[in-house]
Amino acid sequence: MIENAGRSLWLDAWIRLKANRAAIVSAVWLAFIGLICLIGPSFTNHEFTTQYSSYVRVPPSFDAYPKADKLDQEIKEIVARAHLTLKEWKEKDGRFFVTVTAPKPIDDRVTRYLDRSDSFKDGKVETKSADGMEMTMSAAVQKLYFYFGTDTSGRDLLTRTLMAGRVSLMVGLLAGFVAVFIGVIYGATSGFIGGKTDEIMMRIVDILYALPFTFFVIMLVVFFGRNFMLMFIAIGAVLWLDMSRIVRGQTLSLKRQEFVQAAEALGVSNMGILFRHIIPNMLGPIIIYVTLLVPQVIILESFLSYLGLGVQEPSSSWGVQISQGSRNMEGAAWLLIIPSFFLTSTLFALNFIGDGLRDALDPKDR
Amino acid sequence: MKKPVLSLKNIKVNFDTMDGKVEAVKGANIQVNAGETIAIVGESGSGKSQMMMAAMGLLAANGKATGECEFEGRNLLAMGKAELNTIRGRKISMIFQEPMTSLDPLYTIGNQLMEPIKHHLKFDAAAARKRAIEMLELVKIKEPERRMRSYPHEMSGGQRQRVMIAMALANNPELLIADEPTTALDVTIQAEILELMADLQHRLGMAMIFITHDLGIVKRIAKRVYVMRKGEVVEEGDTKAIFANPKHEYTKALLEAEPTGRKAPPVAGAPVILSGEDIQVTFKIGGGFLGSPPIELKAVDHVSVSLKQGQTIGIVGESGSGKSTLARALLRLLPSRGALNFNGQAITGFDKQTMRPLRKQLQVVFQDPFGSLSPRMTAGQIITEGLIVHEPAMSAAARDARAVQALEEVQIDPALRNRYPHEFSGGQRQRLAIARAIILKPKVVVLDEPTSALDRQVQKQIVDLLRDLQKAYNLSYLFISHDLAVVRAMADHIMVMKDGKLVEQGTPDEVMLKPKQDYTRRLMAAAFAS
C-alpha cells in the first residue's frame, strides 16, 4: 500500500499542510519577512540611528533626494546660514557650483556649511577672487533614497522598520520559546504525577494568573531596572501559564490511553513514559499553540513598549513605530501604515499557519 | 409478490483521499421488500455501512455516490437536501452503533424524542409528549414519565439504545436501517435488544435492514442476507439456505470463522505461577480538593485466583463486572488488598519501583489495537521498548534482531517494522501488541479482550496465534473476554464475574453446559442462543 519506509503522522501532516495554500503562502511570506529583517538593514545605505534634519517626515518615494526644486531653496538657506550673499549657482557634471560674495574676505572653511547639509557632500573651494570677497565653491549632490519615507526625526523608515522587525520577531520567538519550554515541562509534570502534586502545582498557576500583568512588569522594572532581557522574562513568565494548562489537560487524557498503560506494564520508568510517549503525542497541539502564542507575544511587547517599559529609543519595534505613527496620522500617514502593514501581515501569516497546522495535525480529520 | 420498499441499483461510492480515489462500494444491488428484515454482513471495510450512508445522503464531504436508490418510486440520490429531509427520519430512519454518542448529552431524553415528532408529524407539545411516552413504553423503558426528564448520561448503554430505537420508530417509518446496533453492548443486553427489535418489527410491520458483522445476529433476525466483501455483494439469498449451503468462498470462510477446538488443561502438578488471595480493589469516586467525602466503589470484592504454568484462565462477565480491574490488580498496576504471589515470590504491596524487574515476566495485551500502540513510534520502536528497559546493555543491532524474530513469530513481515501503527490493519496491530509482550519472553500474559475489536475471521487467526505461542513457550494466560465463544476455545478454566464478585468457576464444560448460577445461565443463553 505505501512505500517501505513508513509514513509517519508528521509526514501525513506535512502532506496535508502542503495542500493548504493559505498556510504555504503565509509560511513563504513569513520567511521573506524574517530574511529581509535579518539582512535588509545592511543594504539600505542608512544607519537606523542617522537623523537627516533636512528630510524630516518626507513621504515614501522612489526618486532620489534632494529634488531639483528643493535645491534652490536649500542653497539659499545654506548661504544665509553662513552669513554670505548668493550671487549665482549652477549645475555641471553632477556637481553644484555656488558663487557667493561677502563684505569681508571669506574663510575657506565655509564649505563645511555645504557638507553639513544632508543634500551635499565633498564641498571644496574652486576659485576665489583676489580680495577674497567672492568665492566659488563646488559640492557633489548626495543622492539619498527614502523608499518608505522618513520619520519625525528624519530617520529612514525602511531601515527602522526592518530593525524594528528584528526586535519584534525576536521577542516573539524567544519569549514564545520560554513560555513553551516552561509550560510543557510544568504542565506535563503536573498532569503526569497527578494527585496532590497536581493540585498544588495548579493552584500555583492560579495564583500567578491572578497577578495583574502590567503591575508585575512594573514591579520587575522597579527592582531590576529597564532591560531588554527583562521583557522576555516578564512575557515568558506570564504566558507559560496558558501553555501549562493546555499541556496538563492533554497529559491527563493521554495518561489514560492504553499505550501509556502498556508502557507502564512493560516497566518503563516515569521519565521514559513522559518523554517517549506523552510529550511526542502532544507535539501537535503544542505547535499549534506556539503559532498562536507568537502573535500574542508580539502584541504584548508593543503594549509594554507603548507604556515605556519595553524597547527604548533608538531601538524600536513594530509596536513602538505604530504608536509613534498614530500620533502623526494626519499629514504623515505612511508612518502608521507601513509598520502596521508589516505587523499585521506577519500576524496574519502566523495565524494562517496556525490554522493550517491545526487542520493538518488534527487526528479527527483522519 | 411483495413490493420492494427500497431498492439499490448499481450503487458505487468513491472517496477522494490523499492517496487518491478509494472505491468503497463497487456497484452493489440490494432490495428490501415491505415488512421484511434483511441483513448485510461483511467485515469492517467491506463498504456495508457506507452504502447505506450513501442512500441516506450522509456520506462524508469527500465521498460521492452514483447509481440509483429507489424509494417509493423516487431516486434518493438525485434529491436535494430539503427533499431528502422529508424522507429521512420520517419514512426511513436509522439507528447507529454507538449509543454513547448518538444522543446529545445536553438535552433530556424527552426533548430529543419529541423533536422529530413535532417536526415531522406536526404534533403540538402535549401530543408529542404523549407520543414520546408511548414510544418509551413500546421499547420497554421502565417509568417512562420519569425517564422523559433524564439526561443520556443517567442511562445505561442498553437503555440508550432503546431510546434510539424509540426515536427511530416514533414517526412510523416504513424502513428502519440499523447499523451494528448491538455491537457496543454486552451479550445479555444484546440479546434483549435483538428480541425487542424483532418483536417491534413483527408488530409494526416495517421493513428492516440490519448491518452487522456478527453472523449469530443474522441467523437470529434476518430472513434474507447479503454478504459483502470489498465493496461487492458476493452472495445473497435466504438466510437458512446460505447458512446451510454457502456457495461463495468468502461466505464459507465467514461461517467457519467461529473459533473452534478446546484447550487441554495444564499437566498435572504444574506449579502455580501467579496467585492472588482475597483480592479487593476499591475506587474512590468524587471528593476533590474541597468536595464532599468520596464514595467508595468495590470494583473487585474478595476474589481469589490461582494461575498454573501453561494454564489459561478465562474471566468472563459483563462490562463493569470488574474483570479487567482484577487483572490489573494481579499485575499490580492498581493498588489492591489481598496477598499476591508471583513465581513463588510474595509481591503483595510492591510499588512501581519494586515491580519493575518483574514486569519483564508479566505482560499485558490490551483490547484496543488502535489505542494501545503509540501513534508517534514505529512498529520496531514499539516492540523493542521493553528491551530498552529490561536489557539496557543490549546493542541496537541485537535489539533489531530480536524485533525481527518477534515479528516473524506473530507472522508480520519484519520489513514493515519501520512503519507506523496507523499503517497496519486492526489484526496486524493486535499482532504487534502481542509481539511487544512476547519479545521479553514472559511467563504470564494478561490478555484483556484482545479479540473484541476484531472481525470474526481475524479473531480466529489471533486465537490460533495465541494458542501456538502458548504451546511454544509454555505461557500462562489470563484471558479476559465477554465473548464466550472465544473463551471456550482458549481457556481450560473459566471464572464468571458479576459486580466485582466471583459468581462461578470451573472447566469450560462445567460452566457452559451445566451452569449452576442463574446469572451464568443467562449469559450462556444470550451467547449461544442460536
CSV table of N, CA and C in Angstrom, one decimal, chain A residues 1-10 12 15-16 199 203 257-259 261-270 276-277 280-281 284, chain B residues 18-19 289 328 352 356 359 362-364 366-368 371-377 385-386 389-390 415-416 418-420 422-423 436 440:
chain,number,residue,atom,x,y,z
A,1,MET,N,0.8,-1.2,0.0
A,1,MET,CA,0.0,0.0,0.0
A,1,MET,C,0.9,1.3,0.0
A,2,ILE,N,1.8,1.3,0.9
A,2,ILE,CA,2.7,2.5,0.9
A,2,ILE,C,4.1,2.0,0.9
A,3,GLU,N,5.0,2.9,0.6
A,3,GLU,CA,6.5,2.6,0.5
A,3,GLU,C,7.0,2.0,1.8
A,4,ASN,N,8.0,1.3,1.8
A,4,ASN,CA,8.5,0.6,2.9
A,4,ASN,C,9.0,1.4,4.1
A,5,ALA,N,9.4,2.7,3.8
A,5,ALA,CA,10.0,3.5,4.9
A,5,ALA,C,8.9,3.8,5.9
A,6,GLY,N,7.7,3.7,5.6
A,6,GLY,CA,6.7,4.0,6.6
A,6,GLY,C,6.4,5.5,6.5
A,7,ARG,N,5.1,5.8,6.7
A,7,ARG,CA,4.7,7.2,6.6
A,7,ARG,C,4.3,7.6,8.0
A,8,SER,N,5.1,8.5,8.6
A,8,SER,CA,4.8,8.9,10.0
A,8,SER,C,3.6,9.9,10.0
A,9,LEU,N,3.0,10.1,11.1
A,9,LEU,CA,2.0,11.1,11.2
A,9,LEU,C,2.5,12.5,10.8
A,10,TRP,N,3.8,12.7,11.1
A,10,TRP,CA,4.3,14.0,10.7
A,10,TRP,C,4.3,14.2,9.2
A,12,ASP,N,2.4,12.7,7.1
A,12,ASP,CA,0.9,12.8,6.8
A,12,ASP,C,0.5,14.3,6.9
A,15,ILE,N,2.0,16.6,4.3
A,15,ILE,CA,1.3,16.4,3.0
A,15,ILE,C,0.0,17.2,3.0
A,16,ARG,N,-0.7,17.1,4.2
A,16,ARG,CA,-2.0,17.9,4.3
A,16,ARG,C,-1.7,19.4,4.3
A,199,GLU,N,-2.6,19.1,42.3
A,199,GLU,CA,-3.4,20.1,42.9
A,199,GLU,C,-2.6,21.3,43.3
A,203,ARG,N,-2.7,25.1,41.7
A,203,ARG,CA,-3.1,26.3,42.5
A,203,ARG,C,-2.0,27.4,42.3
A,257,GLN,N,-4.6,6.7,28.1
A,257,GLN,CA,-4.6,5.9,26.8
A,257,GLN,C,-3.9,4.5,27.1
A,258,GLU,N,-4.4,3.6,26.3
A,258,GLU,CA,-3.8,2.2,26.6
A,258,GLU,C,-2.3,2.1,26.3
A,259,PHE,N,-1.8,2.9,25.4
A,259,PHE,CA,-0.4,2.7,25.1
A,259,PHE,C,0.5,3.2,26.2
A,261,GLN,N,-0.6,2.9,29.4
A,261,GLN,CA,-0.7,1.8,30.4
A,261,GLN,C,0.2,0.6,29.9
A,262,ALA,N,0.2,0.4,28.6
A,262,ALA,CA,1.1,-0.7,28.1
A,262,ALA,C,2.5,-0.5,28.5
A,263,ALA,N,2.9,0.8,28.3
A,263,ALA,CA,4.3,1.1,28.7
A,263,ALA,C,4.6,0.9,30.2
A,264,GLU,N,3.6,1.3,31.0
A,264,GLU,CA,3.7,1.1,32.4
A,264,GLU,C,3.8,-0.4,32.7
A,265,ALA,N,3.0,-1.2,32.0
A,265,ALA,CA,3.1,-2.7,32.2
A,265,ALA,C,4.4,-3.2,31.7
A,266,LEU,N,5.0,-2.6,30.8
A,266,LEU,CA,6.4,-3.0,30.3
A,266,LEU,C,7.4,-2.7,31.4
A,267,GLY,N,7.1,-1.8,32.3
A,267,GLY,CA,8.1,-1.4,33.3
A,267,GLY,C,8.9,-0.2,32.9
A,268,VAL,N,8.4,0.6,32.0
A,268,VAL,CA,9.1,1.8,31.6
A,268,VAL,C,9.0,2.8,32.7
A,269,SER,N,10.1,3.5,32.9
A,269,SER,CA,10.1,4.5,34.0
A,269,SER,C,9.3,5.7,33.7
A,270,ASN,N,9.0,6.5,34.8
A,270,ASN,CA,8.1,7.6,34.6
A,270,ASN,C,8.7,8.6,33.5
A,276,ARG,N,9.0,9.6,26.1
A,276,ARG,CA,8.9,8.8,24.9
A,276,ARG,C,7.4,8.7,24.4
A,277,HIS,N,6.5,8.8,25.4
A,277,HIS,CA,5.1,8.5,25.0
A,277,HIS,C,4.2,9.8,25.1
A,280,PRO,N,5.8,13.4,22.9
A,280,PRO,CA,5.7,13.3,21.4
A,280,PRO,C,4.3,13.3,20.9
A,281,ASN,N,3.4,12.8,21.7
A,281,ASN,CA,2.0,12.8,21.3
A,281,ASN,C,1.3,14.1,21.5
A,284,GLY,N,1.6,18.0,18.5
A,284,GLY,CA,0.6,18.7,17.6
A,284,GLY,C,0.0,19.9,18.2
B,18,MET,N,-6.2,11.5,0.3
B,18,MET,CA,-4.8,11.9,0.0
B,18,MET,C,-4.1,10.9,-0.9
B,19,ASP,N,-4.4,9.6,-0.8
B,19,ASP,CA,-3.8,8.6,-1.6
B,19,ASP,C,-4.5,8.3,-2.9
B,289,PHE,N,-10.7,18.5,46.1
B,289,PHE,CA,-9.9,19.4,47.0
B,289,PHE,C,-10.8,19.9,48.1
B,328,ARG,N,-5.7,-6.2,36.4
B,328,ARG,CA,-4.7,-5.1,36.6
B,328,ARG,C,-4.2,-5.2,38.1
B,352,LYS,N,5.8,0.6,42.2
B,352,LYS,CA,6.3,0.7,40.8
B,352,LYS,C,7.7,0.3,40.7
B,356,ARG,N,9.2,-3.2,38.9
B,356,ARG,CA,9.8,-3.1,37.6
B,356,ARG,C,10.6,-4.3,37.1
B,359,ARG,N,8.3,-7.0,35.8
B,359,ARG,CA,7.4,-6.6,34.6
B,359,ARG,C,7.8,-7.4,33.4
B,362,LEU,N,5.7,-10.4,33.3
B,362,LEU,CA,4.3,-10.3,33.4
B,362,LEU,C,3.8,-9.3,32.4
B,363,GLN,N,3.3,-9.8,31.3
B,363,GLN,CA,2.9,-8.9,30.2
B,363,GLN,C,1.4,-8.7,30.0
B,364,VAL,N,1.1,-7.7,29.3
B,364,VAL,CA,-0.4,-7.4,29.0
B,364,VAL,C,-0.6,-7.1,27.5
B,366,PHE,N,-3.7,-5.4,25.4
B,366,PHE,CA,-5.0,-4.7,25.6
B,366,PHE,C,-6.0,-4.9,24.5
B,367,GLN,N,-7.2,-4.4,24.8
B,367,GLN,CA,-8.3,-4.6,23.9
B,367,GLN,C,-8.1,-3.9,22.6
B,368,ASP,N,-7.8,-2.6,22.7
B,368,ASP,CA,-7.9,-1.7,21.6
B,368,ASP,C,-6.7,-1.6,20.8
B,371,GLY,N,-5.6,2.0,20.3
B,371,GLY,CA,-5.1,2.9,21.4
B,371,GLY,C,-3.9,2.4,22.1
B,372,SER,N,-3.6,1.1,21.9
B,372,SER,CA,-2.5,0.5,22.7
B,372,SER,C,-1.1,0.7,22.1
B,373,LEU,N,-1.1,1.2,20.9
B,373,LEU,CA,0.2,1.5,20.3
B,373,LEU,C,0.4,3.0,20.1
B,374,SER,N,1.6,3.5,20.6
B,374,SER,CA,1.8,4.9,20.5
B,374,SER,C,1.9,5.4,19.0
B,375,PRO,N,1.0,6.3,18.6
B,375,PRO,CA,1.0,6.7,17.2
B,375,PRO,C,2.2,7.3,16.7
B,376,ARG,N,3.1,7.8,17.5
B,376,ARG,CA,4.3,8.5,17.0
B,376,ARG,C,5.5,7.6,17.0
B,377,MET,N,5.4,6.3,17.3
B,377,MET,CA,6.5,5.4,17.2
B,377,MET,C,6.4,4.4,16.1
B,385,GLU,N,10.7,-1.5,22.9
B,385,GLU,CA,10.8,-0.6,24.0
B,385,GLU,C,11.1,-1.4,25.3
B,386,GLY,N,10.4,-2.6,25.5
B,386,GLY,CA,10.6,-3.4,26.7
B,386,GLY,C,12.1,-3.8,26.8
B,389,VAL,N,14.2,-1.2,28.3
B,389,VAL,CA,14.0,-1.0,29.8
B,389,VAL,C,14.7,-2.2,30.5
B,390,HIS,N,14.5,-3.4,30.0
B,390,HIS,CA,14.9,-4.6,30.8
B,390,HIS,C,16.3,-5.1,30.5
B,415,ALA,N,10.0,-6.7,7.4
B,415,ALA,CA,10.4,-5.5,6.6
B,415,ALA,C,9.5,-4.3,6.9
B,416,LEU,N,8.4,-4.6,7.6
B,416,LEU,CA,7.4,-3.5,7.8
B,416,LEU,C,7.7,-2.8,9.1
B,418,ASN,N,9.5,-0.4,10.1
B,418,ASN,CA,9.7,1.0,10.1
B,418,ASN,C,8.4,1.8,9.9
B,419,ARG,N,7.3,1.0,9.8
B,419,ARG,CA,6.1,1.7,9.6
B,419,ARG,C,5.4,2.1,10.9
B,420,TYR,N,4.5,3.0,10.8
B,420,TYR,CA,3.8,3.5,12.0
B,420,TYR,C,2.5,2.7,12.2
B,422,HIS,N,-0.6,3.4,12.4
B,422,HIS,CA,-1.8,3.6,11.6
B,422,HIS,C,-1.8,3.0,10.2
B,423,GLU,N,-0.6,2.5,9.8
B,423,GLU,CA,-0.5,1.9,8.5
B,423,GLU,C,-0.8,0.4,8.5
B,436,ARG,N,5.0,-7.2,21.1
B,436,ARG,CA,5.6,-6.4,22.2
B,436,ARG,C,5.7,-7.2,23.5
B,440,LEU,N,9.8,-10.1,25.3
B,440,LEU,CA,10.5,-10.2,26.6
B,440,LEU,C,10.5,-11.6,27.2
